[in-house]
Coordinates of C-alpha atoms and ligand atoms in Angstrom, one line a residue:
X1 CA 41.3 21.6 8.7
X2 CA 40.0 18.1 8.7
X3 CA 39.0 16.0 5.4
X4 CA 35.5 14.7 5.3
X5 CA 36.5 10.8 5.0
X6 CA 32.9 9.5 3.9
X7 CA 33.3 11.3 0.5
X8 CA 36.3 9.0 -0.5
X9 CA 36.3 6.3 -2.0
X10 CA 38.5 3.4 -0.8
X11 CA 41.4 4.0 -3.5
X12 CA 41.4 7.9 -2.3
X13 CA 41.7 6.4 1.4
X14 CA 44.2 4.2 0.6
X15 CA 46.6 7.0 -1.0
X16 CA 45.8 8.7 2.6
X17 CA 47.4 5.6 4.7
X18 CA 49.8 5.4 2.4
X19 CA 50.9 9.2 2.9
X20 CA 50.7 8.6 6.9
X21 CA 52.8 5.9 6.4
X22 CA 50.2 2.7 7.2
X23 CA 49.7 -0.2 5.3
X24 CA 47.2 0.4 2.2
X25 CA 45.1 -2.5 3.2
X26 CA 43.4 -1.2 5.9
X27 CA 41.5 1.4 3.6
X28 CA 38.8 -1.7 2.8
X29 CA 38.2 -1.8 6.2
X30 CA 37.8 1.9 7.0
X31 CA 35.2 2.2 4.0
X32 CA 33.2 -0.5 5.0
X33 CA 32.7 0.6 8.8
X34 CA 31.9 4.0 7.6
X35 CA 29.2 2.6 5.6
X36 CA 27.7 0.7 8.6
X37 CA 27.1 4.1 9.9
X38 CA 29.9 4.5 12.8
X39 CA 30.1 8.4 14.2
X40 CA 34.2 7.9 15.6
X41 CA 36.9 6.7 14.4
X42 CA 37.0 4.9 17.6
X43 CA 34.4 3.0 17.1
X44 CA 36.5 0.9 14.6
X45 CA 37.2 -1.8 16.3
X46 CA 39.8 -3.5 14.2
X47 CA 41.8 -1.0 13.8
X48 CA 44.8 -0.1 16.3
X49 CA 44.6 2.6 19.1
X50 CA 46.8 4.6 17.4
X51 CA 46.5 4.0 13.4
X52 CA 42.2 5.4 14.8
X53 CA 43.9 8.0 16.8
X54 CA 46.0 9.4 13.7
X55 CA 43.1 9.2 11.4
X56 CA 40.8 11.4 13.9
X57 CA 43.4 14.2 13.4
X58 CA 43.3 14.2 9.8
X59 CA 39.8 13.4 9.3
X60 CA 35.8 13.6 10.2
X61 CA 33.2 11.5 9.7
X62 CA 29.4 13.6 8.8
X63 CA 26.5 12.2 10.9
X64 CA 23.4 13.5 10.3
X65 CA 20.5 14.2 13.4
X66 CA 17.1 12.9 13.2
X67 CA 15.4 15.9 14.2
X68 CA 11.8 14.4 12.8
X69 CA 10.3 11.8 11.7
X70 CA 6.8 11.6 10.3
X71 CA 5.1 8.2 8.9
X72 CA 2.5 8.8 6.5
X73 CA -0.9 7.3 8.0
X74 CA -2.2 6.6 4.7
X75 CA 0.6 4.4 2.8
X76 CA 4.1 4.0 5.7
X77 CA 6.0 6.6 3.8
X78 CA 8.6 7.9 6.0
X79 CA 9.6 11.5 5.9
X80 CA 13.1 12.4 7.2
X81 CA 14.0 16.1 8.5
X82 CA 17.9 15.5 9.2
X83 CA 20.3 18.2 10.7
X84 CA 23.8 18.4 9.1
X85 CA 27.0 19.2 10.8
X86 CA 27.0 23.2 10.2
X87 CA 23.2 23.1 10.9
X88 CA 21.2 23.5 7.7
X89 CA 18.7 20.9 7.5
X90 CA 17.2 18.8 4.4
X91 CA 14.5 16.3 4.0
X92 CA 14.4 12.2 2.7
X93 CA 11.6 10.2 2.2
X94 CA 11.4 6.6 2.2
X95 CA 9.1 4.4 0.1
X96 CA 7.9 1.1 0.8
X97 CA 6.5 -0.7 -3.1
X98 CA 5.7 -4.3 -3.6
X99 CA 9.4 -4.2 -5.4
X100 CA 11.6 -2.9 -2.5
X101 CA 12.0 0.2 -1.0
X102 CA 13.0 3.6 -2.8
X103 CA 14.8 6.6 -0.5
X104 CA 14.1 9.4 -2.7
X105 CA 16.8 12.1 -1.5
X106 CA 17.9 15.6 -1.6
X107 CA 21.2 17.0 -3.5
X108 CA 21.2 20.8 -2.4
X109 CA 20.4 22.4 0.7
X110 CA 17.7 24.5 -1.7
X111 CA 17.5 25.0 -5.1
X112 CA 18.0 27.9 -7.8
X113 CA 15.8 26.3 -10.8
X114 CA 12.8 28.6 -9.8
X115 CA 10.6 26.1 -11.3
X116 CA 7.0 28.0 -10.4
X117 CA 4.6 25.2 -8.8
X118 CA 7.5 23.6 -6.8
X119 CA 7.9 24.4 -2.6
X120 CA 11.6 23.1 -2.8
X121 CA 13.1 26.4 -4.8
X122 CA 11.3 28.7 -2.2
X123 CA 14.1 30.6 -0.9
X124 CA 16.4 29.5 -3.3
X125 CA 19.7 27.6 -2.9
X126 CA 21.9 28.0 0.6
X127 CA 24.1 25.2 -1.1
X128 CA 25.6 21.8 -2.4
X129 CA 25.5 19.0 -0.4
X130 CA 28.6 16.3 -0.2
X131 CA 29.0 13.0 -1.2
X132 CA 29.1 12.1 2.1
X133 CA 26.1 14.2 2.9
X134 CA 24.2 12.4 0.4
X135 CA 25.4 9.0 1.3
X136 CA 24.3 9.5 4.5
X137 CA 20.6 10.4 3.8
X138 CA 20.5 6.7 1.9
X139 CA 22.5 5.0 5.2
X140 CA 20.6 6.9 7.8
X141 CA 17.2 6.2 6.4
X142 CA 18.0 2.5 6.2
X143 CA 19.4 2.3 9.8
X144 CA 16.7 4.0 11.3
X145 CA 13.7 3.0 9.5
X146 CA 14.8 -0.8 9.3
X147 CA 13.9 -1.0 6.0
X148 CA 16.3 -2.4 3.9
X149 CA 16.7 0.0 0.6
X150 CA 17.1 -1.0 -2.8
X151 CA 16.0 2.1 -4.7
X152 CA 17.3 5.4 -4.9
X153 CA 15.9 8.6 -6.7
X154 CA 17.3 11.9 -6.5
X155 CA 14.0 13.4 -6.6
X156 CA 14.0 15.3 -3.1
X157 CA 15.7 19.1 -2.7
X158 CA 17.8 20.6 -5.1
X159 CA 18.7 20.4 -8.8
X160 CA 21.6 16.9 -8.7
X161 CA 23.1 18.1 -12.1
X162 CA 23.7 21.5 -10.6
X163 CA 25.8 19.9 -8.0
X164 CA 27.1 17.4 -10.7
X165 CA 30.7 16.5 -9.3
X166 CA 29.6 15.6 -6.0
X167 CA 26.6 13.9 -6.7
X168 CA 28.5 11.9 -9.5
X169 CA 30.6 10.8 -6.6
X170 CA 28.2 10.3 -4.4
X171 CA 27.1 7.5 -6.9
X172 CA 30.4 5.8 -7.1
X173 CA 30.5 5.6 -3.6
X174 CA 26.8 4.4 -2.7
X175 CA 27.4 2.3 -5.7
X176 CA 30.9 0.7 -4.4
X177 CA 30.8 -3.1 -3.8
X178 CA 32.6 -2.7 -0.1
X179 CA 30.0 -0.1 0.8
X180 CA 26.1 0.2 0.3
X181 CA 26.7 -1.5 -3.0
X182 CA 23.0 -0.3 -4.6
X183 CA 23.4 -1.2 -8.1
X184 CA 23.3 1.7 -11.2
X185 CA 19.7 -0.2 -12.3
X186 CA 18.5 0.8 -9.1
X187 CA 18.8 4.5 -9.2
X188 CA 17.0 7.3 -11.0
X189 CA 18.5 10.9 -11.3
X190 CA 15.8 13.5 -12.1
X191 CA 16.9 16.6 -13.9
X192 CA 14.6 19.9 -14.5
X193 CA 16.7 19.8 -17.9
X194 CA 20.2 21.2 -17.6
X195 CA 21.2 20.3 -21.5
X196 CA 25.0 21.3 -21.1
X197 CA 25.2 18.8 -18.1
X198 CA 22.9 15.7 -19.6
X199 CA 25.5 15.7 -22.6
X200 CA 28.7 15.3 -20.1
X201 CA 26.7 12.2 -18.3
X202 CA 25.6 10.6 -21.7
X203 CA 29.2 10.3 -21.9
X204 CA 29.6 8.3 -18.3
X205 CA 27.0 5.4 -20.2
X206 CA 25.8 5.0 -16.5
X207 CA 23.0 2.4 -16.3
X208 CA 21.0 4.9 -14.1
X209 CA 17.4 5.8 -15.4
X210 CA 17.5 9.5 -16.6
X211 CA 14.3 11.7 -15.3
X212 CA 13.7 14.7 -17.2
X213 CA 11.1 17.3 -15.5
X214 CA 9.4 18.2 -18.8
X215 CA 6.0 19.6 -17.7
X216 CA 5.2 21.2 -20.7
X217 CA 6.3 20.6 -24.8
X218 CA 6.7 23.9 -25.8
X219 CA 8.7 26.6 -24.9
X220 CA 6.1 29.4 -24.1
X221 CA 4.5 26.9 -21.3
X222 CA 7.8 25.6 -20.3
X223 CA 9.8 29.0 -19.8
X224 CA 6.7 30.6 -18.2
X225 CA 7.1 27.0 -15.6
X226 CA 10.4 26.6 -15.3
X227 CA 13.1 29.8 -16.3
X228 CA 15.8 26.4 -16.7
X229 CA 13.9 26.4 -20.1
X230 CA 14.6 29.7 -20.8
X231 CA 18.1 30.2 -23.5
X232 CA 17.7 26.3 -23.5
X233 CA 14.5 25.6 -25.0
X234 CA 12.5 22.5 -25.9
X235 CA 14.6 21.5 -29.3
X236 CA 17.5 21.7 -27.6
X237 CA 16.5 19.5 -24.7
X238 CA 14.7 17.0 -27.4
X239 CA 18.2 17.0 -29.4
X240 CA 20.2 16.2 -25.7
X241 CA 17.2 13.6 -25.4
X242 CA 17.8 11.6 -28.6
X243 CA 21.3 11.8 -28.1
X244 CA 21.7 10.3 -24.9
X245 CA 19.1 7.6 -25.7
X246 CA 21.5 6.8 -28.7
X247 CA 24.8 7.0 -26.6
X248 CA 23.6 4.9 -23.4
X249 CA 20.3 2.8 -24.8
X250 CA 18.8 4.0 -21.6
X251 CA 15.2 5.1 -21.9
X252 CA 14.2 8.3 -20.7
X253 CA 11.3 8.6 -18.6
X254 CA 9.3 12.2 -19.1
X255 CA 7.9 13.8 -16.3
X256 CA 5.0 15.7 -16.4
X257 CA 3.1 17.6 -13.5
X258 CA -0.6 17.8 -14.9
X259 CA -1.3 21.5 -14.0
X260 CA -5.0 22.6 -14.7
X261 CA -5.6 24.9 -17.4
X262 CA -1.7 25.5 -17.7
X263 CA -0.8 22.3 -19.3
X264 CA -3.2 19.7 -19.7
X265 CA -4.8 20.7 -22.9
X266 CA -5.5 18.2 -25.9
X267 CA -3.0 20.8 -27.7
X268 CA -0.2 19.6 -25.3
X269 CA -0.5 15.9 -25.2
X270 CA -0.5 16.0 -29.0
X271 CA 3.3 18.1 -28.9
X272 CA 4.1 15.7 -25.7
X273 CA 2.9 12.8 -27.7
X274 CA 5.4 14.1 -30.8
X275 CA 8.1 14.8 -28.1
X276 CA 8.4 11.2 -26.1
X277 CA 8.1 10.0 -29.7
X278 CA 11.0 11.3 -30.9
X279 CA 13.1 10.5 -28.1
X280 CA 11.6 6.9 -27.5
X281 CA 11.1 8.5 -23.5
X282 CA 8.5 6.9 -21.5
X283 CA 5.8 9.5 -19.8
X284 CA 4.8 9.8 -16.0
X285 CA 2.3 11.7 -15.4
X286 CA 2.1 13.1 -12.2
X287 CA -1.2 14.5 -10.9
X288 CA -0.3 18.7 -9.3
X289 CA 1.1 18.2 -5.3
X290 CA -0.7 20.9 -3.4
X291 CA 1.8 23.7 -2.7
X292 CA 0.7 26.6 0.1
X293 CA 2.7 29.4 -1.4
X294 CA 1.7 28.3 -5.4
X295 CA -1.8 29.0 -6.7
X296 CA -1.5 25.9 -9.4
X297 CA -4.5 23.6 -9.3
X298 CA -4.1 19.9 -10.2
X299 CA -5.4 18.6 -13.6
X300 CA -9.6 17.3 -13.4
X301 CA -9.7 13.6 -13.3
X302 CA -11.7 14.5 -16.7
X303 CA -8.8 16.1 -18.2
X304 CA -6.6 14.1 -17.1
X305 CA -8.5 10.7 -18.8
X306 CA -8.6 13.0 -21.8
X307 CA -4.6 13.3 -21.8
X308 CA -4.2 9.8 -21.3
X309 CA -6.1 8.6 -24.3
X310 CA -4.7 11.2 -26.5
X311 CA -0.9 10.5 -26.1
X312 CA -2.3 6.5 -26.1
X313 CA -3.9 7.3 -29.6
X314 CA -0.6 8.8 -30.7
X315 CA 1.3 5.8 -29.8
X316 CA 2.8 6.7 -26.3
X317 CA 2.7 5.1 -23.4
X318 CA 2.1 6.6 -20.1
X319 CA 1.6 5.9 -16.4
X320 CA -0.2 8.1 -13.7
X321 CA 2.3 8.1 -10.6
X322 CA 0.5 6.9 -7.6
X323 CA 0.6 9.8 -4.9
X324 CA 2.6 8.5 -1.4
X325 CA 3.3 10.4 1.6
X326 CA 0.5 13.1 1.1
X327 CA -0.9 13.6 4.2
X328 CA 3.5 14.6 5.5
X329 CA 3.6 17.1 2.7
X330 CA 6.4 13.9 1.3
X331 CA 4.6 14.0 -2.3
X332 CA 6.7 15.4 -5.8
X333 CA 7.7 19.2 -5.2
X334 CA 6.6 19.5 -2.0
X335 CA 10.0 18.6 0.1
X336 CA 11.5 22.2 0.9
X337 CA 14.7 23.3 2.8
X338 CA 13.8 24.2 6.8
X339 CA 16.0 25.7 9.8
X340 CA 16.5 22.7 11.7
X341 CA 16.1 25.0 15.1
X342 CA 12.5 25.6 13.8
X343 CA 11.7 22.0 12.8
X344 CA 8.7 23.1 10.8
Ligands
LIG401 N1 15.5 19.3 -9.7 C1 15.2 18.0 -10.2 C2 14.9 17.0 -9.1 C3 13.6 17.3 -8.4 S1 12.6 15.9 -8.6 C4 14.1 18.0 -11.2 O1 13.6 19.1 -11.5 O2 13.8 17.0 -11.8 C5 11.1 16.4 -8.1 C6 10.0 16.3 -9.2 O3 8.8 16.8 -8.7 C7 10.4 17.0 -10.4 O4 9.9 16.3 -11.5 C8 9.5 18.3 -10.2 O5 9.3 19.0 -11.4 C9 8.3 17.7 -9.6 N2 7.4 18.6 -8.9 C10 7.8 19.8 -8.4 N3 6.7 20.4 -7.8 C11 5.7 19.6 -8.0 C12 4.3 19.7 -7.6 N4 3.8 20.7 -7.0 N5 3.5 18.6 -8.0 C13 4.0 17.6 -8.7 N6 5.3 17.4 -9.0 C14 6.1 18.5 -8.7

């Protein structure tokens, strides 16, 4: 059995050379050619015949397959469908804003949150993907697009705290200054509000911008939305909320899916007003992405005025996310897992 190489970081690669009995020093090297994207060892061009030999029979290096590509005609968002090694497939999308562009990437082949107006838990989770797996959505994205990426949000497929080791790794790596060396500022993790898990990261004081996917303040809405609600509730998330805001001094930014009827009543941005107070979180709201399978309308532009003004009246500040990528289904909640032999 071979070790996937592109989940280590150069310190685990260097205990490796040192264990096959080559000099530590050439770990730097290894790293850095494996984030420029190389498929073989052989490919390594500064290292000897036989120190790239030895490491191909210990280890592999993941390379995802393009198998589409669409380009948004309205706005040059990219969306990515790439094949992994044992065939499941998951989607990226890059972003192009005045302040750099954002790859917004996937963390599970699938998801299990059941979250009801969302296409990306249809069919639930097939599983985790690797640090290396998720590295390579960021690398792969940038080498193919030519865009140079400076943003990263783990707002694609899949729940990242469910998957929290690897996707805690993955940041180390995509973070390391010998590899793609994306800086903590420049990455937001979403989370549909996995309490147990935000705790353990408030302890990391990471300088990442934490997302939570509130969609509704109280826990009748919320359960009936999202079952990650349910034996958690909304106090309990509030309480993780204000203490990881104390802890890190990071604010939190609120996300909230205006679904008509469901939860864009004045009665809900007075509690969402209350709630963002309390846990000095910033709101985004995000006008409903069209689903097929989900009947959920989006919010009236009427309501949706009406919401604004009452959390502003209340104090709290709020922005409408601008939609990108609708016309490639590459909007919020609409990225889903696919069989990469379909490619649909
Ligand atoms: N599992 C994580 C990461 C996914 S991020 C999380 O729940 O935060 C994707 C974001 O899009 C989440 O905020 C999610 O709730 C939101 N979303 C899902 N379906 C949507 C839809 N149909 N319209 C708008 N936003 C949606």
């Amino acid at each position: 059995m071979k070790t996937d190489i592109k989940s280590m970081l150069p310190d685990e690669i260097e205990s490796a050379l040192i264990e096959m009995g080559e000099p530590k020093y050439r770990a730097k090297q290894i790293f850095s050619w494996l984030n420029k994207g190389v498929g073989s060892f052989n490919e390594m061009s500064d290292l000897s015949k036989k120190l790239r030999e030895a490491l191909d029979k210990r280890f592999y290096i993941t390379v995802p397959r393009p198998i589409r590509k669409q380009v948004s005609q309205l706005d040059g968002t990219i969306k990515y469908l790439w094949e992994l090694m044992d065939g499941n497939a998951v989607e990226t999308v890059v972003m192009s804003y005045k302040h750099g562009n954002t790859v917004c990437i996937s963390t599970q082949v699938g998801c299990r949150q059941g979250c009801a107006f969302c296409a990306s838990t249809i069919g639930g989770l097939l599983r985790n993907l690797e640090p290396s797996e998720m590295l390579d959505e960021v690398l792969f994205s940038q080498l193919d697009s030519g865009l140079n990426i400076s943003n990263i949000v783990l707002m694609g497929i899949g729940e990242p705290l469910d998957n929290y080791d690897n996707v805690m790794k993955f940041l180390k790596l995509v973070n390391h200054p010998d590899g793609m060396n994306i800086g903590m500022r420049h990455i937001s993790l979403s989370t549909c509000g996995l309490t147990e898990q935000i705790d353990k990261l408030a302890d990391l004081n990471l300088q990442l911008t934490l997302s939570i996917s509130l969609h509704a303040p109280d826990d009748e809405t919320r359960s009936k939305l999202m079952p990650a609600n349910r034996g958690r509730g909304v106090d309990e998330l509030v309480s993780v909320c204000k203490r990881y805001f104390e802890r890190t001094g990071r604010r939190i930014s609120f996300e909230y899916a205006m679904i008509d009827g469901v939860n864009d009543l004045p009665d809900h941005a007075k509690k969402l007003a209350d709630i963002a107070k309390e846990c000095s979180a910033h709101v985004n709201l995000i006008p409903l992405n069209y689903v097929e399978e989900r009947s959920f309308r989006p919010s009236t532009a009427e309501n949706l005025k009406k919401f604004v003004k009452i959390l502003d009246d209340n104090g709290v500040n709020s922005t409408v996310r601008r939609k990108l990528g609708g016309d490639v289904d590459a909007s919020c909640g609409q990225l889903r897992r696919k069989a990469a032999n379909k490619g649909d």
